[in-house]
Tab-separated table of C-alpha atoms and ligand atoms in Angstrom:
chain	number	residue	atom	x	y	z
W	979	MET	CA	-39.109	-15.391	115.303
W	980	LEU	CA	-38.471	-16.286	111.694
W	981	LYS	CA	-40.670	-18.563	109.692
W	982	LEU	CA	-39.177	-20.942	107.098
W	983	PRO	CA	-40.825	-23.483	104.863
W	984	GLY	CA	-40.593	-27.127	105.977
W	985	LEU	CA	-37.041	-28.121	104.844
W	986	ILE	CA	-36.099	-31.018	102.674
W	987	ASP	CA	-32.986	-33.212	103.290
W	988	PRO	CA	-32.227	-35.091	100.250
W	989	HIS	CA	-29.510	-37.377	101.675
W	990	VAL	CA	-30.189	-39.204	104.947
W	991	HIS	CA	-29.128	-42.727	106.103
W	992	LEU	CA	-31.891	-44.052	108.603
W	993	ARG	CA	-30.358	-47.594	108.802
W	994	GLU	CA	-33.657	-49.477	108.522
W	995	PRO	CA	-33.745	-52.310	107.715
W	996	GLY	CA	-30.772	-53.949	109.241
W	997	ALA	CA	-28.910	-51.604	111.601
W	998	THR	CA	-31.618	-50.090	113.909
W	999	HIS	CA	-29.256	-49.934	116.729
W	1000	LYS	CA	-27.658	-46.978	114.965
W	1001	GLU	CA	-30.930	-45.387	113.840
W	1002	ASP	CA	-34.423	-46.199	112.631
W	1003	PHE	CA	-37.287	-44.513	111.047
W	1004	ASP	CA	-38.514	-43.437	114.580
W	1005	SER	CA	-35.406	-41.932	115.955
W	1006	GLY	CA	-34.121	-40.500	112.562
W	1007	THR	CA	-37.307	-38.782	111.642
W	1008	SER	CA	-37.614	-37.349	115.136
W	1009	ALA	CA	-34.040	-35.989	114.636
W	1010	ALA	CA	-35.152	-34.626	111.339
W	1011	LEU	CA	-38.090	-32.681	112.811
W	1012	ALA	CA	-35.854	-31.355	115.650
W	1013	GLY	CA	-33.518	-30.084	112.884
W	1014	GLY	CA	-36.385	-28.355	111.027
W	1015	PHE	CA	-36.657	-30.970	108.249
W	1016	THR	CA	-40.214	-32.149	107.134
W	1017	ILE	CA	-39.068	-34.366	104.250
W	1018	VAL	CA	-36.077	-36.695	104.259
W	1019	LEU	CA	-34.940	-38.779	101.298
W	1020	THR	CA	-33.466	-42.017	102.602
W	1021	MET	CA	-30.480	-43.920	101.174
W	1022	PRO	CA	-30.626	-47.535	100.072
W	1023	ASN	CA	-27.282	-48.859	101.537
W	1024	THR	CA	-29.163	-50.771	104.275
W	1025	LYS	CA	-29.080	-54.414	105.279
W	1026	PRO	CA	-30.367	-55.748	102.872
W	1027	PRO	CA	-29.785	-52.871	100.374
W	1028	ILE	CA	-32.926	-51.498	98.807
W	1029	PHE	CA	-32.715	-52.678	95.126
W	1030	ASP	CA	-36.057	-54.029	94.005
W	1031	SER	CA	-39.814	-54.114	94.802
W	1032	GLU	CA	-39.531	-56.595	97.731
W	1033	THR	CA	-36.640	-54.756	99.503
W	1034	LEU	CA	-38.331	-51.287	98.778
W	1035	ASP	CA	-41.520	-52.695	100.560
W	1036	LEU	CA	-39.358	-53.750	103.527
W	1037	ALA	CA	-38.157	-50.060	103.962
W	1038	LEU	CA	-41.554	-48.542	103.207
W	1039	THR	CA	-43.475	-50.832	105.650
W	1040	ALA	CA	-41.033	-49.896	108.423
W	1041	ALA	CA	-41.303	-46.166	107.488
W	1042	SER	CA	-45.111	-46.258	107.350
W	1043	LYS	CA	-45.290	-47.571	110.937
W	1044	LYS	CA	-42.514	-45.545	112.380
W	1045	ALA	CA	-41.795	-42.273	110.520
W	1046	ARG	CA	-42.891	-39.044	112.166
W	1047	CYS	CA	-41.989	-36.643	109.325
W	1048	ASP	CA	-42.539	-37.204	105.436
W	1049	TYR	CA	-40.065	-39.253	103.562
W	1050	ALA	CA	-39.273	-41.072	100.241
W	1051	GLN	CA	-36.774	-43.991	99.899
W	1052	PHE	CA	-34.177	-44.284	97.334
W	1053	VAL	CA	-33.521	-47.460	95.286
W	1054	GLY	CA	-29.836	-48.447	94.741
W	1055	ALA	CA	-28.234	-49.247	91.462
W	1056	GLY	CA	-26.719	-52.804	91.446
W	1057	PRO	CA	-25.113	-54.716	88.658
W	1058	ASN	CA	-28.323	-56.539	87.562
W	1059	ASN	CA	-31.301	-54.423	88.511
W	1060	ALA	CA	-31.594	-51.674	85.888
W	1061	ASP	CA	-35.084	-52.919	84.601
W	1062	LYS	CA	-36.332	-53.707	88.197
W	1063	ALA	CA	-35.198	-50.191	89.506
W	1064	ALA	CA	-36.738	-48.353	86.490
W	1065	SER	CA	-39.984	-50.282	86.945
W	1066	ILE	CA	-40.402	-48.893	90.536
W	1067	ALA	CA	-39.133	-45.451	89.872
W	1068	ASP	CA	-42.462	-43.797	90.627
W	1069	LYS	CA	-42.456	-45.312	94.212
W	1070	ALA	CA	-38.922	-44.322	94.959
W	1071	ALA	CA	-37.142	-40.969	95.745
W	1072	GLY	CA	-34.684	-41.621	92.874
W	1073	LEU	CA	-31.850	-43.925	91.910
W	1074	LYS	CA	-28.640	-43.893	93.982
W	1075	MET	CA	-25.553	-44.921	92.250
W	1076	TYR	CA	-22.319	-45.622	94.237
W	1077	LEU	CA	-19.750	-45.071	91.533
W	1078	ASP	CA	-16.510	-45.460	93.650
W	1079	SER	CA	-17.297	-46.987	96.899
W	1080	THR	CA	-18.084	-50.627	97.449
W	1081	PHE	CA	-21.458	-51.499	98.964
W	1082	GLY	CA	-21.991	-55.295	98.633
W	1083	GLU	CA	-24.846	-55.790	96.322
W	1084	LEU	CA	-24.713	-52.159	95.135
W	1085	ARG	CA	-21.269	-52.487	93.657
W	1086	LEU	CA	-20.864	-51.081	90.170
W	1087	ASP	CA	-17.320	-52.062	88.991
W	1088	ASP	CA	-17.788	-51.430	85.266
W	1089	MET	CA	-18.934	-48.380	83.420
W	1090	SER	CA	-21.035	-50.705	81.122
W	1091	LEU	CA	-23.127	-51.446	84.207
W	1092	TRP	CA	-23.777	-47.653	84.632
W	1093	GLN	CA	-25.002	-47.487	81.066
W	1094	ALA	CA	-28.058	-49.705	81.634
W	1095	HIS	CA	-29.202	-47.555	84.459
W	1096	PHE	CA	-28.660	-44.272	82.614
W	1097	GLU	CA	-30.679	-45.774	79.585
W	1098	LYS	CA	-33.572	-47.182	81.553
W	1099	TYR	CA	-34.218	-44.973	84.560
W	1100	PRO	CA	-37.033	-42.384	83.785
W	1101	LYS	CA	-35.622	-38.978	83.130
W	1102	ASN	CA	-38.331	-37.257	85.425
W	1103	TYR	CA	-36.867	-38.813	88.489
W	1104	PRO	CA	-33.359	-38.070	89.593
W	1105	ILE	CA	-30.132	-40.198	89.471
W	1106	VAL	CA	-27.955	-39.270	92.486
W	1107	ALA	CA	-24.254	-40.301	92.160
W	1108	HIS	CA	-21.790	-40.865	94.992
W	1109	SER	CA	-18.837	-40.040	92.727
W	1110	GLU	CA	-15.711	-38.176	94.015
W	1111	SER	CA	-13.153	-36.293	91.932
W	1112	ARG	CA	-12.593	-38.038	88.487
W	1113	SER	CA	-15.587	-40.363	88.824
W	1114	MET	CA	-17.666	-37.285	89.360
W	1115	ALA	CA	-16.416	-36.027	86.014
W	1116	ALA	CA	-17.389	-39.504	84.532
W	1117	ALA	CA	-21.057	-39.087	86.030
W	1118	ILE	CA	-21.283	-35.719	84.375
W	1119	LEU	CA	-20.147	-37.221	81.038
W	1120	PHE	CA	-23.024	-39.692	81.355
W	1121	ALA	CA	-25.517	-36.824	82.027
W	1122	ALA	CA	-24.356	-35.328	78.825
W	1123	ILE	CA	-24.375	-38.564	76.863
W	1124	TYR	CA	-27.794	-39.577	77.907
W	1125	ASP	CA	-29.091	-35.977	78.186
W	1126	ARG	CA	-30.711	-36.514	81.543
W	1127	PRO	CA	-30.386	-34.882	84.942
W	1128	VAL	CA	-27.687	-36.099	87.431
W	1129	HIS	CA	-27.376	-34.908	90.992
W	1130	ILE	CA	-23.879	-35.219	92.478
W	1131	ALA	CA	-23.970	-36.042	96.201
W	1132	HIS	CA	-21.835	-34.373	98.824
W	1133	ILE	CA	-19.205	-32.352	96.800
W	1134	SER	CA	-16.312	-31.432	98.968
W	1135	LEU	CA	-13.395	-30.480	96.680
W	1136	LYS	CA	-12.422	-27.265	94.886
W	1137	GLU	CA	-11.743	-29.334	91.653
W	1138	GLU	CA	-15.406	-30.682	91.914
W	1139	VAL	CA	-17.140	-27.434	92.306
W	1140	LEU	CA	-15.173	-25.856	89.486
W	1141	VAL	CA	-15.885	-28.804	87.067
W	1142	ILE	CA	-19.581	-28.692	87.958
W	1143	LYS	CA	-19.610	-24.986	87.394
W	1144	ALA	CA	-18.105	-25.477	83.951
W	1145	ALA	CA	-20.510	-28.306	83.129
W	1146	LYS	CA	-23.482	-26.139	84.086
W	1147	GLU	CA	-22.249	-23.252	81.907
W	1148	HIS	CA	-22.107	-25.832	79.059
W	1149	GLY	CA	-25.806	-26.703	79.543
W	1150	ILE	CA	-25.256	-30.142	81.041
W	1151	LYS	CA	-28.044	-31.201	83.402
W	1152	VAL	CA	-25.973	-31.493	86.598
W	1153	THR	CA	-26.937	-30.375	90.085
W	1154	CYS	CA	-25.096	-30.907	93.380
W	1155	GLU	CA	-25.236	-30.777	97.166
W	1156	VAL	CA	-22.855	-29.906	99.820
W	1157	CYS	CA	-22.908	-31.075	103.516
W	1158	PRO	CA	-22.604	-28.724	106.377
W	1159	HIS	CA	-19.502	-30.813	107.619
W	1160	HIS	CA	-17.700	-30.034	104.357
W	1161	LEU	CA	-18.582	-26.269	104.866
W	1162	PHE	CA	-17.613	-25.919	108.349
W	1163	LEU	CA	-14.803	-28.451	108.951
W	1164	THR	CA	-11.379	-28.984	107.401
W	1165	LYS	CA	-8.725	-31.680	107.900
W	1166	ASP	CA	-7.167	-29.271	110.484
W	1167	ASP	CA	-10.287	-29.982	112.793
W	1168	ILE	CA	-9.530	-33.660	112.938
W	1169	PRO	CA	-7.735	-33.587	116.306
W	1170	ASP	CA	-10.656	-31.692	117.933
W	1171	ILE	CA	-13.214	-34.164	116.504
W	1172	SER	CA	-11.264	-37.278	117.467
W	1173	HIS	CA	-10.871	-36.446	121.226
W	1174	GLY	CA	-8.046	-38.973	121.163
W	1175	ASN	CA	-10.201	-41.561	119.318
W	1176	ALA	CA	-8.903	-41.838	115.731
W	1177	GLY	CA	-12.078	-43.224	114.236
W	1178	ARG	CA	-14.582	-40.290	114.906
W	1179	ASP	CA	-13.316	-38.145	112.098
W	1180	GLU	CA	-13.788	-40.879	109.471
W	1181	VAL	CA	-16.233	-39.723	106.848
W	1182	ARG	CA	-16.679	-40.080	103.108
W	1183	PRO	CA	-15.942	-37.913	101.284
W	1184	ARG	CA	-13.003	-37.113	103.822
W	1185	LEU	CA	-12.695	-33.812	105.341
W	1186	ALA	CA	-10.814	-31.606	102.851
W	1187	THR	CA	-8.400	-28.718	102.958
W	1188	LYS	CA	-9.072	-25.090	103.805
W	1189	GLU	CA	-8.466	-24.235	100.093
W	1190	ASP	CA	-11.279	-26.662	99.121
W	1191	VAL	CA	-13.596	-25.440	101.787
W	1192	ASP	CA	-12.939	-21.825	100.740
W	1193	ALA	CA	-13.770	-22.762	97.103
W	1194	LEU	CA	-17.120	-24.200	98.265
W	1195	TRP	CA	-18.037	-20.899	99.976
W	1196	THR	CA	-16.781	-18.741	97.087
W	1197	ASN	CA	-18.904	-20.789	94.566
W	1198	LEU	CA	-21.945	-21.184	96.694
W	1199	ASN	CA	-24.063	-20.043	93.692
W	1200	VAL	CA	-22.942	-23.261	91.920
W	1201	ILE	CA	-24.236	-25.425	94.845
W	1202	ASP	CA	-27.887	-26.310	94.484
W	1203	CYS	CA	-28.702	-27.978	97.875
W	1204	PHE	CA	-27.450	-28.298	101.298
W	1205	ALA	CA	-27.767	-32.021	102.296
W	1206	THR	CA	-26.729	-33.605	105.650
W	1207	ASP	CA	-25.640	-37.038	104.621
W	1208	HIS	CA	-26.825	-37.954	108.137
W	1209	ALA	CA	-24.790	-41.195	108.563
W	1210	PRO	CA	-25.189	-42.298	112.190
W	1211	HIS	CA	-22.870	-44.898	113.664
W	1212	THR	CA	-22.784	-45.431	117.423
W	1213	ILE	CA	-20.011	-43.744	119.505
W	1214	GLU	CA	-18.749	-47.267	120.390
W	1215	GLU	CA	-18.490	-48.174	116.683
W	1216	LYS	CA	-16.736	-45.000	115.894
W	1217	ASP	CA	-14.241	-45.392	118.686
W	1218	SER	CA	-13.528	-49.104	117.716
W	1219	ASP	CA	-10.522	-50.521	116.012
W	1220	ASN	CA	-12.546	-50.649	112.722
W	1221	PRO	CA	-14.374	-47.283	112.688
W	1222	PRO	CA	-17.130	-46.863	110.095
W	1223	PRO	CA	-17.221	-43.614	108.078
W	1224	GLY	CA	-20.068	-41.204	108.694
W	1225	PHE	CA	-21.315	-38.229	110.683
W	1226	PRO	CA	-24.745	-37.481	112.058
W	1227	GLY	CA	-26.127	-34.193	110.747
W	1228	LEU	CA	-29.838	-33.820	110.950
W	1229	GLU	CA	-29.934	-31.696	114.177
W	1230	THR	CA	-26.889	-29.620	113.484
W	1231	ALA	CA	-27.357	-28.549	109.830
W	1232	LEU	CA	-29.890	-25.699	110.292
W	1233	PRO	CA	-28.371	-24.186	113.481
W	1234	LEU	CA	-24.862	-24.137	111.840
W	1235	LEU	CA	-26.252	-22.614	108.626
W	1236	LEU	CA	-28.321	-19.957	110.691
W	1237	ASN	CA	-25.090	-19.261	112.531
W	1238	ALA	CA	-23.370	-18.603	109.282
W	1239	VAL	CA	-26.257	-16.236	108.267
W	1240	SER	CA	-25.650	-14.389	111.474
W	1241	GLU	CA	-22.074	-14.016	110.448
W	1242	SER	CA	-23.167	-12.741	106.903
W	1243	ARG	CA	-21.491	-15.731	105.163
W	1244	LEU	CA	-24.842	-16.539	103.471
W	1245	THR	CA	-28.458	-15.106	103.352
W	1246	ILE	CA	-31.827	-16.476	104.576
W	1247	SER	CA	-32.859	-16.676	101.011
W	1248	ASP	CA	-29.854	-18.799	100.100
W	1249	LEU	CA	-30.829	-21.063	102.829
W	1250	ILE	CA	-34.373	-21.373	101.617
W	1251	GLU	CA	-33.247	-21.863	98.047
W	1252	LYS	CA	-30.929	-24.756	98.994
W	1253	MET	CA	-32.971	-26.457	101.638
W	1254	TYR	CA	-36.441	-26.082	100.074
W	1255	THR	CA	-36.860	-24.596	96.607
W	1256	ASN	CA	-34.141	-26.401	94.800
W	1257	PRO	CA	-34.381	-29.891	96.390
W	1258	LYS	CA	-38.178	-29.679	95.832
W	1259	LYS	CA	-37.632	-29.004	92.207
W	1260	ILE	CA	-34.735	-31.437	91.685
W	1261	PHE	CA	-36.386	-34.295	93.266
W	1262	ASN	CA	-39.883	-33.453	91.939
W	1263	LEU	CA	-41.503	-33.390	95.504
W	1264	PRO	CA	-45.065	-32.328	96.225
W	1265	ASP	CA	-46.254	-29.303	98.302
W	1266	GLN	CA	-46.650	-29.894	101.967
W	1267	PRO	CA	-49.624	-27.653	102.742
W	1268	GLU	CA	-49.775	-25.802	106.083
W	1269	THR	CA	-46.211	-26.788	106.873
W	1270	TRP	CA	-43.439	-24.355	108.329
W	1271	VAL	CA	-40.610	-24.010	110.712
W	1272	GLU	CA	-40.129	-21.280	113.326
W	1273	VAL	CA	-36.574	-20.454	114.257
W	1274	ASP	CA	-35.175	-18.019	116.804
W	1275	GLU	CA	-32.419	-16.264	114.875
W	1276	ASN	CA	-30.968	-14.667	118.056
W	1277	SER	CA	-30.932	-17.726	120.413
W	1278	VAL	CA	-27.384	-18.588	121.259
W	1279	TYR	CA	-26.729	-22.189	122.519
W	1280	GLU	CA	-24.164	-25.017	122.683
W	1281	ILE	CA	-24.547	-28.103	120.494
W	1282	LYS	CA	-24.628	-31.304	122.701
W	1283	ALA	CA	-25.001	-34.832	121.706
W	1284	VAL	CA	-27.152	-35.522	124.808
W	1285	ASP	CA	-29.796	-33.158	123.574
W	1286	GLN	CA	-30.096	-34.906	120.218
W	1287	PHE	CA	-32.775	-37.563	119.141
W	1288	THR	CA	-30.411	-39.411	116.919
W	1289	ARG	CA	-29.496	-42.869	118.366
W	1290	CYS	CA	-25.756	-42.584	117.498
W	1291	ASN	CA	-25.101	-40.424	120.708
W	1292	TRP	CA	-22.324	-38.184	119.337
W	1293	THR	CA	-21.801	-35.224	116.928
W	1294	PRO	CA	-18.500	-33.908	115.391
W	1295	PHE	CA	-19.864	-30.405	116.515
W	1296	GLU	CA	-19.903	-31.129	120.209
W	1297	GLY	CA	-19.509	-27.947	122.201
W	1298	TRP	CA	-19.810	-25.563	119.243
W	1299	LYS	CA	-21.748	-22.312	120.073
W	1300	VAL	CA	-24.367	-21.525	117.520
W	1301	LYS	CA	-26.702	-18.544	116.985
W	1302	GLY	CA	-30.074	-19.849	115.678
W	1303	LYS	CA	-32.458	-22.296	117.167
W	1304	VAL	CA	-35.370	-24.433	115.861
W	1305	CYS	CA	-38.340	-23.574	118.100
W	1306	LYS	CA	-41.280	-25.129	116.415
W	1307	VAL	CA	-42.194	-27.262	113.302
W	1308	VAL	CA	-45.710	-27.536	111.968
W	1309	LEU	CA	-46.350	-30.367	109.565
W	1310	ARG	CA	-49.584	-30.525	107.490
W	1311	GLY	CA	-51.361	-28.353	110.077
W	1312	VAL	CA	-50.145	-30.253	113.170
W	1313	THR	CA	-47.419	-28.947	115.513
W	1314	ALA	CA	-44.794	-31.743	115.309
W	1315	PHE	CA	-42.003	-30.314	117.354
W	1316	GLU	CA	-41.938	-27.478	119.928
W	1317	ASP	CA	-39.641	-26.560	122.751
W	1318	GLY	CA	-37.491	-29.611	122.194
W	1319	LYS	CA	-40.292	-32.108	122.203
W	1320	ILE	CA	-41.614	-34.352	119.395
W	1321	LEU	CA	-45.400	-33.909	119.529
W	1322	VAL	CA	-46.508	-36.290	116.603
W	1323	GLU	CA	-46.903	-40.137	116.923
W	1324	LYS	CA	-44.937	-42.752	115.047
W	1325	GLY	CA	-46.592	-43.330	111.696
W	1326	PHE	CA	-47.575	-39.631	111.328
W	1327	GLY	CA	-45.022	-39.270	108.573
W	1328	ARG	CA	-46.173	-39.894	104.928
W	1329	ASN	CA	-44.554	-41.369	101.862
W	1330	VAL	CA	-44.322	-38.405	99.449
W	1331	ARG	CA	-44.207	-40.903	96.567
W	1332	GLY	CA	-47.150	-42.828	98.056
V	1355	LIG	C1	-22.049	-43.524	104.510
V	1355	LIG	C2	-22.808	-44.361	105.624
V	1355	LIG	O1	-22.427	-44.479	106.778
V	1355	LIG	O2	-23.854	-45.059	105.150
V	1355	LIG	N1	-20.855	-42.920	105.272
V	1355	LIG	C3	-20.326	-41.729	104.985
V	1355	LIG	O3	-19.321	-41.504	105.480
V	1355	LIG	N2	-20.990	-40.824	104.197
V	1355	LIG	C4	-21.718	-44.341	103.435
V	1355	LIG	C5	-20.856	-43.610	102.469
V	1355	LIG	O4	-21.378	-42.785	101.708
V	1355	LIG	O5	-19.602	-44.068	102.318
V	1356	LIG	ZN1	-24.494	-40.902	102.213
């Protein structure tokens, strides 16, 4: 039995408020505990999006009643909320900026709209950018201009990891995360994920080439964090004519990464650095006393959607055999998960910015 610290997932979509048929703070934080995570940082692209004090309260009220692990909620950067977002920074996980995708009220068409946020958001809290390829380079330029940290969400391409490496060597305050699905899947896996249903493989950023995936593994030392980008959509939605992008990931990340440790593709200390030490530092998170995760490094089992707590009812890793199982999670002195069962009530989770 191996003991790890309570892990931190800095990129999770829990769909509350607005789409609780996909996930809510109850099902999502249960999935987090089952996956070995004791803190999740939740994304603001909900309905309504979280972008000011009132909408932040909506999410935090739901979380305080329903979360079973600890959490903090991101506030989203919109075209008109730079002052409002900055004024609630100490209550939020950080500021999330969507620099290429469109998200209703969180749409930022013009770089002058980015400037207000970079000028105003306090430097001791992170700005996280969803920015792919060349917009990622623009986000890094903003980190340099405003001399403040920027965390790049879910990198997936060789060109991205190489530009981040160069920016870090230049002393620019940029950090980044990679998702397990971009480390363990390529475009070539799409037929296996789809099972004849074209929408299941839809995810942003898209699955990349083997050359991209190999470059992420080769440059693992450039990558600060592993993050799931847990983005649950129901299997019916994924198999519909208009499939939304996103993969669930909370319950598969640690088993997949432990399996990679068993294959000597990374070490336990890499895993602790990228799932605890670095996210704790980058997101300025508090200690969780008497908190740990027990894993059985030698337990071999098959990943199955039916065993998961997420409400979305599917996984792109269905049927994968992994070596490494989460056995027990102790959170603030209380056994929160053991032998496949959640043992803490709704509302046990605390806001780490509370
Ligand atoms: C995200 C979601 O479903 O909220 N989906 C995804 O594929 N990562 C939104 C997004 O980042 O595009
Ligand atoms: Zn996301």
